[in-house]
PDB file of C-alpha atoms in Angstrom:
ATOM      1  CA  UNK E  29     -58.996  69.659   0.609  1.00  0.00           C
ATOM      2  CA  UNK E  30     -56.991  66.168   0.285  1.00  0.00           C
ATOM      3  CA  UNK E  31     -57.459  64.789  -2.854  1.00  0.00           C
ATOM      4  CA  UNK E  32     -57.233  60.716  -2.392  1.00  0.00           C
ATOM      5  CA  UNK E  33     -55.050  58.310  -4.783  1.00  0.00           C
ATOM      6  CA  UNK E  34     -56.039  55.898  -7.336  1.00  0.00           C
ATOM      7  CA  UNK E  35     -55.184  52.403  -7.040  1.00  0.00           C
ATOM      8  CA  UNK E  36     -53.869  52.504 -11.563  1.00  0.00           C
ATOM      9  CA  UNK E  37     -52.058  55.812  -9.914  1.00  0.00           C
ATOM     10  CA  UNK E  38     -50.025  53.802  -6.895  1.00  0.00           C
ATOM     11  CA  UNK E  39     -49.355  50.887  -9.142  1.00  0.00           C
ATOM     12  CA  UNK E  40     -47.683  52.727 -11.908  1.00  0.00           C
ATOM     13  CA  UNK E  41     -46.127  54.802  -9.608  1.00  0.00           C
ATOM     14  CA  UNK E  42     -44.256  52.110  -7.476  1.00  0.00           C
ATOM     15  CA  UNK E  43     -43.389  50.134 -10.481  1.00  0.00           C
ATOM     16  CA  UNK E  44     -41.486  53.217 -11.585  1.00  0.00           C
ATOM     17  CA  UNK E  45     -40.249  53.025  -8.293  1.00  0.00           C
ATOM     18  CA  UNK E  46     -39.461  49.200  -7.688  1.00  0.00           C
ATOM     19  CA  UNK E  47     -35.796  49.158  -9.639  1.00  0.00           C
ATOM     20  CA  UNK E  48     -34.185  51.713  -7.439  1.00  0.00           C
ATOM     21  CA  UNK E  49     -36.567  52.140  -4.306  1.00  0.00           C
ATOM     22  CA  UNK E  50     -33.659  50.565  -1.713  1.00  0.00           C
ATOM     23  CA  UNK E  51     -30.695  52.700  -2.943  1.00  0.00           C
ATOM     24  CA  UNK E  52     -33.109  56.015  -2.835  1.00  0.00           C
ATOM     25  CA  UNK E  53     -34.736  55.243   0.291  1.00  0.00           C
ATOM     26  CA  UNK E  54     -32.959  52.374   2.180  1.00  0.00           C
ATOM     27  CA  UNK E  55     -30.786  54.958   4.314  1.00  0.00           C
ATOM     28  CA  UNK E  56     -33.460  57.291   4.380  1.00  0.00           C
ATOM     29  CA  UNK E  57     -36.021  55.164   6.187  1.00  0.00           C
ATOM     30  CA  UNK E  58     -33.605  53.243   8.490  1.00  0.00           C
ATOM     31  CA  UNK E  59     -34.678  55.066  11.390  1.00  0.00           C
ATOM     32  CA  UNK E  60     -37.795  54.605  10.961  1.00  0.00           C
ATOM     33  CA  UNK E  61     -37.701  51.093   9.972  1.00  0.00           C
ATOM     34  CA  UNK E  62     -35.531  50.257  12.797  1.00  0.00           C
ATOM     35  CA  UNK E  63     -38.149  51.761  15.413  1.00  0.00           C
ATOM     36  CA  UNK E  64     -40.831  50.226  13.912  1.00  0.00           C
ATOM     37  CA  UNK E  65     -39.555  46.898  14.115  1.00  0.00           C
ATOM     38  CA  UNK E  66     -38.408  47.574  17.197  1.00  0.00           C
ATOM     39  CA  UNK E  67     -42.233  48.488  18.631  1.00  0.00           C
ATOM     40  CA  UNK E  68     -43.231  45.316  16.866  1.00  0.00           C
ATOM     41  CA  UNK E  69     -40.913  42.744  18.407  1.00  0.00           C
ATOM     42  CA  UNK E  70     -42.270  43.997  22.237  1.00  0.00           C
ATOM     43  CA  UNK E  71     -44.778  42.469  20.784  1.00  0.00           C
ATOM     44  CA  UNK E  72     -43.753  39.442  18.460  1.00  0.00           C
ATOM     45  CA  UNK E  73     -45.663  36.619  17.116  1.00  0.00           C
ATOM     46  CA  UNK E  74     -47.606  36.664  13.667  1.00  0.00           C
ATOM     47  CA  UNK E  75     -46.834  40.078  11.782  1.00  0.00           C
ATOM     48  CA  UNK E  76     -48.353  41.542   8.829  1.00  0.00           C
ATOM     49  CA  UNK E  77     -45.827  43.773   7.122  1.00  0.00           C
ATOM     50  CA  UNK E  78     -48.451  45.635   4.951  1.00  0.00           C
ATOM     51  CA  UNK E  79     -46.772  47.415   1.960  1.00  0.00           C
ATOM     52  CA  UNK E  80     -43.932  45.187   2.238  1.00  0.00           C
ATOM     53  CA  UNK E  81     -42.605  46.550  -1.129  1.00  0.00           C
ATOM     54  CA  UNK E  82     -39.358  45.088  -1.766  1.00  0.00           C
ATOM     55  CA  UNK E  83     -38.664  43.178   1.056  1.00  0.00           C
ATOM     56  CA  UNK E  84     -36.621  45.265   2.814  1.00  0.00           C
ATOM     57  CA  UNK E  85     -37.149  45.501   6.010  1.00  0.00           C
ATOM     58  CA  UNK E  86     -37.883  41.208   6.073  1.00  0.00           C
ATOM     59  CA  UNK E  87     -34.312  40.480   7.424  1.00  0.00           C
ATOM     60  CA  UNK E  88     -34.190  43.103  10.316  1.00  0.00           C
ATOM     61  CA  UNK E  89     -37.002  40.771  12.065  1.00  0.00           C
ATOM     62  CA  UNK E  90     -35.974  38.384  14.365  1.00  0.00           C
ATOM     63  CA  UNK E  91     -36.296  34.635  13.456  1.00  0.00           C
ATOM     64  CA  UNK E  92     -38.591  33.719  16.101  1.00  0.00           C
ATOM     65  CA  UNK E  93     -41.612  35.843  14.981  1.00  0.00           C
ATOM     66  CA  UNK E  94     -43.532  34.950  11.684  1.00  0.00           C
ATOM     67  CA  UNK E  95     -44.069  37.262   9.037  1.00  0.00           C
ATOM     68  CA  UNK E  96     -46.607  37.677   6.287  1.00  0.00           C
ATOM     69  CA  UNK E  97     -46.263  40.556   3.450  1.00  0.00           C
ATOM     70  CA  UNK E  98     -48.891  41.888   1.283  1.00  0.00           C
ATOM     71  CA  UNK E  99     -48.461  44.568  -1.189  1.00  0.00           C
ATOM     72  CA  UNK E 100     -50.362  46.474  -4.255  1.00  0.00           C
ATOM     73  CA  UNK E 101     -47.393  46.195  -6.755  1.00  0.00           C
ATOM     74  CA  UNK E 102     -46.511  43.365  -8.160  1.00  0.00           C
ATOM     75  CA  UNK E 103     -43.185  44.631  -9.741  1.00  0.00           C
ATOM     76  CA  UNK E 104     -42.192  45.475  -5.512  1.00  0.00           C
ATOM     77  CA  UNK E 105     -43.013  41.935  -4.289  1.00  0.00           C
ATOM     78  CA  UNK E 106     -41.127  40.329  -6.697  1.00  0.00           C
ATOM     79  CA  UNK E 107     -37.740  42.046  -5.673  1.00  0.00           C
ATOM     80  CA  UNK E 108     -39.284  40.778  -2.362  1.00  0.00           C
ATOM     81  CA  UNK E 109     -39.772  37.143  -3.432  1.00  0.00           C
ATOM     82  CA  UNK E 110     -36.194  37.534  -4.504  1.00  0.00           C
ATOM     83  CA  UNK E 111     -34.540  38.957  -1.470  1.00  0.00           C
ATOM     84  CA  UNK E 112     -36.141  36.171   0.726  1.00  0.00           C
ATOM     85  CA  UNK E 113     -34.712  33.256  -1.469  1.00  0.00           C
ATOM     86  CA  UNK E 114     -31.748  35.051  -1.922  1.00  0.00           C
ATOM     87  CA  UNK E 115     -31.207  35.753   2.110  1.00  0.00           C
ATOM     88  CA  UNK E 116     -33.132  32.366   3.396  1.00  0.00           C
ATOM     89  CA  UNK E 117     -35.480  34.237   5.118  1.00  0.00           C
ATOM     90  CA  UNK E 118     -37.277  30.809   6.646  1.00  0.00           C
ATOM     91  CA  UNK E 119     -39.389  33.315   9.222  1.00  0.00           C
ATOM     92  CA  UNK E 120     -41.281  34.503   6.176  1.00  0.00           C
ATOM     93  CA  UNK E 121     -44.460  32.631   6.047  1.00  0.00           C
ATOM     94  CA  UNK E 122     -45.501  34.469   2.336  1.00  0.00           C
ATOM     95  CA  UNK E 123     -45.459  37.163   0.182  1.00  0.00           C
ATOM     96  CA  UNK E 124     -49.238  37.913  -1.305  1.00  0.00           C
ATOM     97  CA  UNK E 125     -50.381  40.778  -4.194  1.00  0.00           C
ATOM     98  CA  UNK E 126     -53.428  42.466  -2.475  1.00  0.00           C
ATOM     99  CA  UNK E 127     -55.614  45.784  -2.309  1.00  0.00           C
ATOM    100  CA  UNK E 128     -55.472  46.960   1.240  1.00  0.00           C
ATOM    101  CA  UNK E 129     -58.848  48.066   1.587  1.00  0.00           C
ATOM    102  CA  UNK E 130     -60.006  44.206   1.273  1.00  0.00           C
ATOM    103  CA  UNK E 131     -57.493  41.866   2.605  1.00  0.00           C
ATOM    104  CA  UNK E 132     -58.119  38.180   2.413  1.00  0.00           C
ATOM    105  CA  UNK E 133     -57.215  37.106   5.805  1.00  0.00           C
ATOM    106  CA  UNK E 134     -59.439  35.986   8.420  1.00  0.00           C
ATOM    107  CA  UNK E 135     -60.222  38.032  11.435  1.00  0.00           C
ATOM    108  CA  UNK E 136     -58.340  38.037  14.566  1.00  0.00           C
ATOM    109  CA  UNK E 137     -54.875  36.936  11.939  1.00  0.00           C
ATOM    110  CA  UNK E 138     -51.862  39.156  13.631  1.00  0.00           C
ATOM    111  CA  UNK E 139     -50.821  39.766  16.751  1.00  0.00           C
ATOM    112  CA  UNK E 140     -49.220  42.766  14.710  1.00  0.00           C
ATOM    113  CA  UNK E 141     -49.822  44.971  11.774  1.00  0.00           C
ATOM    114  CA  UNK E 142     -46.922  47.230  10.690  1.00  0.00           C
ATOM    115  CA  UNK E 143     -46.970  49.469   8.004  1.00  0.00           C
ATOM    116  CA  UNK E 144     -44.073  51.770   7.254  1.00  0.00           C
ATOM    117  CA  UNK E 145     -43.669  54.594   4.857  1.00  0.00           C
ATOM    118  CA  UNK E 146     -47.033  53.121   3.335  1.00  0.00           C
ATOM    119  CA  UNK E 147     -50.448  54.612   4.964  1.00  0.00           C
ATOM    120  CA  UNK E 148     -50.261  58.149   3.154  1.00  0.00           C
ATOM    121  CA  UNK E 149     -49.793  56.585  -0.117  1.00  0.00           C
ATOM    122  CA  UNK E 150     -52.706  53.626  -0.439  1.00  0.00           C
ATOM    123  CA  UNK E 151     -55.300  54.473  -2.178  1.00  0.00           C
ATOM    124  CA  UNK E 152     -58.263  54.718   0.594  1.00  0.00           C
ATOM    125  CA  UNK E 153     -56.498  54.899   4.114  1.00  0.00           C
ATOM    126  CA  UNK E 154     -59.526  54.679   6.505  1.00  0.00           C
ATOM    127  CA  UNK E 155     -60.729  51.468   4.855  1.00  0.00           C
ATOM    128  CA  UNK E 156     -57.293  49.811   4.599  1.00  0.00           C
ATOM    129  CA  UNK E 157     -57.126  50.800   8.313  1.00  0.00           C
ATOM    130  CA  UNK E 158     -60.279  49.115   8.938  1.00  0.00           C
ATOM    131  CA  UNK E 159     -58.899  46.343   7.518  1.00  0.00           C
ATOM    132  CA  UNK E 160     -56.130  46.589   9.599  1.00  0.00           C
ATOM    133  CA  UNK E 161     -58.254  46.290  12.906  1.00  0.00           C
ATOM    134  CA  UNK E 162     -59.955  43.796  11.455  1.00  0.00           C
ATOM    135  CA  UNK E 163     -57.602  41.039  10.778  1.00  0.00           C
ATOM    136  CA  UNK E 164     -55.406  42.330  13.936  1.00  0.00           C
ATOM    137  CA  UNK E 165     -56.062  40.174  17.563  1.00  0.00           C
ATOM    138  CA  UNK E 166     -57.422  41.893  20.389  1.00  0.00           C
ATOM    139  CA  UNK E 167     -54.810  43.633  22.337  1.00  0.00           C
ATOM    140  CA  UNK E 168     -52.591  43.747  19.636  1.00  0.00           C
ATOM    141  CA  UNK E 169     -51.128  46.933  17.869  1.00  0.00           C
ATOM    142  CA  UNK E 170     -51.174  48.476  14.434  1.00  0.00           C
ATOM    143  CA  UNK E 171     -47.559  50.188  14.054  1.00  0.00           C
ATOM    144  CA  UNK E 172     -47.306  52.913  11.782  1.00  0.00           C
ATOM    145  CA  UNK E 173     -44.776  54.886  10.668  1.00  0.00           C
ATOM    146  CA  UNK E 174     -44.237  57.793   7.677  1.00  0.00           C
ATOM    147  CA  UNK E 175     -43.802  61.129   6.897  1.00  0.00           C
ATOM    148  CA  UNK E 176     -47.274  63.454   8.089  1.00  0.00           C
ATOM    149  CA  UNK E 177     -48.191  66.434   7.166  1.00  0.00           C
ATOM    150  CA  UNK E 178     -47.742  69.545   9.352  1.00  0.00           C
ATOM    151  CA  UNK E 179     -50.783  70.998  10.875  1.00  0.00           C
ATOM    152  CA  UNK E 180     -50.086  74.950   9.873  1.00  0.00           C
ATOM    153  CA  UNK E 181     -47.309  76.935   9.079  1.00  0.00           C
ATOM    154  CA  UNK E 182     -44.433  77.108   6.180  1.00  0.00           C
ATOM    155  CA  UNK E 183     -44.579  73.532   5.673  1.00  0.00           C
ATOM    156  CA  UNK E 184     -48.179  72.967   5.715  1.00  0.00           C
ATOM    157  CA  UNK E 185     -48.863  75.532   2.842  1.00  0.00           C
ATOM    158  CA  UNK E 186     -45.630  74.036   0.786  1.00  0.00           C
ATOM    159  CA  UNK E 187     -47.124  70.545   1.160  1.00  0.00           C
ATOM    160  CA  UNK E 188     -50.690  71.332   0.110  1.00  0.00           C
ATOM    161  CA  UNK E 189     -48.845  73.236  -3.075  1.00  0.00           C
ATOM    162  CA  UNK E 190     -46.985  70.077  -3.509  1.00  0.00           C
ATOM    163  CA  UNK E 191     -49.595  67.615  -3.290  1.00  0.00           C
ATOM    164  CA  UNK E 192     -51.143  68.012  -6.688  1.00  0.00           C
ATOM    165  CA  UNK E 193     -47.509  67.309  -8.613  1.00  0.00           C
ATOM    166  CA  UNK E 194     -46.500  64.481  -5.895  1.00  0.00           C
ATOM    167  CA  UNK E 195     -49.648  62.365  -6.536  1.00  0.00           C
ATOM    168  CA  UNK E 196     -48.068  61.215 -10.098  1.00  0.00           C
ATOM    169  CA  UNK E 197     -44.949  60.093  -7.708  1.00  0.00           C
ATOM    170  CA  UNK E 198     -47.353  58.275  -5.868  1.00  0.00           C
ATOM    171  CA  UNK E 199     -47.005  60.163  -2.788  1.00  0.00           C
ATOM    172  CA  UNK E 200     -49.917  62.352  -0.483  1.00  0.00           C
ATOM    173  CA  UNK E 201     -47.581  64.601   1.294  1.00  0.00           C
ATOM    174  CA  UNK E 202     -50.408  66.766   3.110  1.00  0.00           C
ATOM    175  CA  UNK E 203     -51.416  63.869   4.952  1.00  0.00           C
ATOM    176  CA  UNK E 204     -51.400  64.779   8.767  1.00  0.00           C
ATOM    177  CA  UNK E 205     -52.473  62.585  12.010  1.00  0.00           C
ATOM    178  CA  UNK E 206     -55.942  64.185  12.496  1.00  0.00           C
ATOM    179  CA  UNK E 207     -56.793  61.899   9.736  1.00  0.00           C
ATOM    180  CA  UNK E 208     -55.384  58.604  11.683  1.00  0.00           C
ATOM    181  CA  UNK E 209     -57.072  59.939  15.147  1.00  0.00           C
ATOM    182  CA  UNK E 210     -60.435  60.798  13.080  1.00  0.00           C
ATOM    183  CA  UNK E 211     -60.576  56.854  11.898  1.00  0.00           C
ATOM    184  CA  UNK E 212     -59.476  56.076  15.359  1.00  0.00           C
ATOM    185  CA  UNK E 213     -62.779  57.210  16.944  1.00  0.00           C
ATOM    186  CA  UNK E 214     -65.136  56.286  13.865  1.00  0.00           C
ATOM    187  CA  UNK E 215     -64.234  52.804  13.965  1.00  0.00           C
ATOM    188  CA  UNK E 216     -63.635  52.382  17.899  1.00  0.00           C
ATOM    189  CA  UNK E 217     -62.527  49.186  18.046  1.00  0.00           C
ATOM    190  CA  UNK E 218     -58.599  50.764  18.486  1.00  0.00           C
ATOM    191  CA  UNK E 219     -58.093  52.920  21.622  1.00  0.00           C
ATOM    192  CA  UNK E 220     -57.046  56.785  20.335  1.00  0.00           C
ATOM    193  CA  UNK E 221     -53.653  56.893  19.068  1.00  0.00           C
ATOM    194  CA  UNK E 222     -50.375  57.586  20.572  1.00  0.00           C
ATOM    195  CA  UNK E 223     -47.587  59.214  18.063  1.00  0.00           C
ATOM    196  CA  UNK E 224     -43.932  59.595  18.752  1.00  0.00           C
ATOM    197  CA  UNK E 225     -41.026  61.340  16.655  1.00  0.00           C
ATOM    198  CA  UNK E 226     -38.735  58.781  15.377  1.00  0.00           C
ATOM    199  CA  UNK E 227     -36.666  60.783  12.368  1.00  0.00           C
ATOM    200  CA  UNK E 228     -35.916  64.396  13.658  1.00  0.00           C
ATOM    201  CA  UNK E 229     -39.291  65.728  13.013  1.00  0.00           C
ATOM    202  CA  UNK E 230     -39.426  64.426   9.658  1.00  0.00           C
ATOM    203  CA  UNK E 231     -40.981  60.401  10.157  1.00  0.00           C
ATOM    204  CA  UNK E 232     -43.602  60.172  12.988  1.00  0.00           C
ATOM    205  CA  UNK E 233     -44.538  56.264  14.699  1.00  0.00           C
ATOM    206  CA  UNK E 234     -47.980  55.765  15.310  1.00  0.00           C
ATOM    207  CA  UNK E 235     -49.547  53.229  17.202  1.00  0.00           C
ATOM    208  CA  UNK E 236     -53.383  51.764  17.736  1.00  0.00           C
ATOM    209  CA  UNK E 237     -54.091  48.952  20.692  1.00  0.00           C
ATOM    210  CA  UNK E 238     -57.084  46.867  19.738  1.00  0.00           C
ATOM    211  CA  UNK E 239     -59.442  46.812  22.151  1.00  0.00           C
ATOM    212  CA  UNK E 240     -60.519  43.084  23.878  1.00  0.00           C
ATOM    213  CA  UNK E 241     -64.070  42.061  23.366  1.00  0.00           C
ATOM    214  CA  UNK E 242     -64.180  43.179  27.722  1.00  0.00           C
ATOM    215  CA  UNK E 243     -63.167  46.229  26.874  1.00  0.00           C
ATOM    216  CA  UNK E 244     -65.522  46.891  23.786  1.00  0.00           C
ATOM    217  CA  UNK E 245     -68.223  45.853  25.967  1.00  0.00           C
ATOM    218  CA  UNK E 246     -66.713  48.086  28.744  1.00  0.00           C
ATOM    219  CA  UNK E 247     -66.632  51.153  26.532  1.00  0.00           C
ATOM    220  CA  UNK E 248     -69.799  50.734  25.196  1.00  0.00           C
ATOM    221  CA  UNK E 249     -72.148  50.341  28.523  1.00  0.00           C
ATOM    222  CA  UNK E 250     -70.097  53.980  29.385  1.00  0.00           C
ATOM    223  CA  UNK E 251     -71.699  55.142  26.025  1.00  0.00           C
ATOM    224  CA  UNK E 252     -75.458  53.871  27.118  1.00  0.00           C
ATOM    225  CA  UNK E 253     -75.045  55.224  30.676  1.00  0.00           C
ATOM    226  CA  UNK E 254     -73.818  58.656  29.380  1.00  0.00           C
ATOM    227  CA  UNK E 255     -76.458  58.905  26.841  1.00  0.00           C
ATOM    228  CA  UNK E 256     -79.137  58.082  29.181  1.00  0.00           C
ATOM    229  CA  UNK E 257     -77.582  60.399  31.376  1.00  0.00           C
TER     230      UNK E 257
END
């Protein structure tokens, strides 16, 4: 059984984390990064970076989009803040402290929402994913990308051993994408999910299209006809 996070939990944990988080992970997530940003420029235009910690992905972005970041620890954005004086990063439109699961953005904000090494470790996933589709534009894409759980096997049973000592690192390591393509079909405003390999089995992209208001209405007259049916 996955036992969730706690917002005082991710906060302590990730300013613990904030000082050194680019020389223990920077090369470790490249990959990862680098794909994700890569999905997200096909797209381009407004992005959300949610869980922008320290900034470090910010110059990797081309100039021409625009970027917003939002993150749960303070302590993170403000090596962010720092980073996009320090680099002039003119494409960034603001940094902004905020839970997740209730973003202050209007709906219809992004053409994109990325999110990388970040969805496992929030504190309530499905609602920050609602969220998510909710601020996101209609045919746009929620980009995803982390370390999930495996499904069975060695690694499974290691990671659901593991999960009770990781949550004080502020990590959910038994996380797997059932959970993503569960939300996917409660909230149904995303079509189902398609997941790639982007870090030799170990990081996984993930991506959700939002659905157009024509295709909503599409999808559900299909529902009506097969339940009458």
């Amino acid at each position: 059984m996955t036992t969730d996070l706690d917002r005082a939990t991710v906060e302590e944990a990730y300013a613990r984390w904030a000082p050194v988080y680019d020389v223990v992970f920077g090369a470790v997530f490249e990959a990862g990064r680098k794909a994700a940003i890569k999905a997200a420029e096909r797209i381009g235009g407004r992005i959300l970076e949610f869980g922008v910690g320290t900034g470090i992905a910010l110059p990797s972005y081309r100039r021409s989009n625009r970027l917003v970041g939002v993150d749960i620890s303070e302590p993170m954005l403000q090596k962010a803040r720092e980073r996009v004086e320090k680099e002039g990063l003119s494409h960034v439109e603001g940094l902004v402290l905020m839970d997740g699961a209730h973003m202050g953005f209007a709906d219809n904000s992004f053409d994109v929402v990325i999110a990388q090494f970040v969805i496992t470790v929030v504190p309530h996933p499905e609602e920050t994913l609602d969220e998510m589709a909710r601020v996101l534009k209609p045919g746009g894409e929620i980009i995803l990308v982390n370390h999930l759980g495996a499904e069975d096997g060695p690694r499974a049973a290691f990671e659901k051993w593991f999960a009770r000592k990781a949550r004080k690192l502020g990590w959910r390591p038994e996380f797997q994408f059932a959970r993503l393509h569960n939300w996917a079909v409660r909230n149904g405003s995303v079509d189902l999910p398609i997941k790639r390999d982007v870090g030799l089995g170990m990081y996984t992209m993930v991506r959700f299209r939002k659905r157009t208001e024509a295709e909503m209405a599409a999808a559900s007259d299909t529902g009506a006809v097969a339940l009458a049916g």
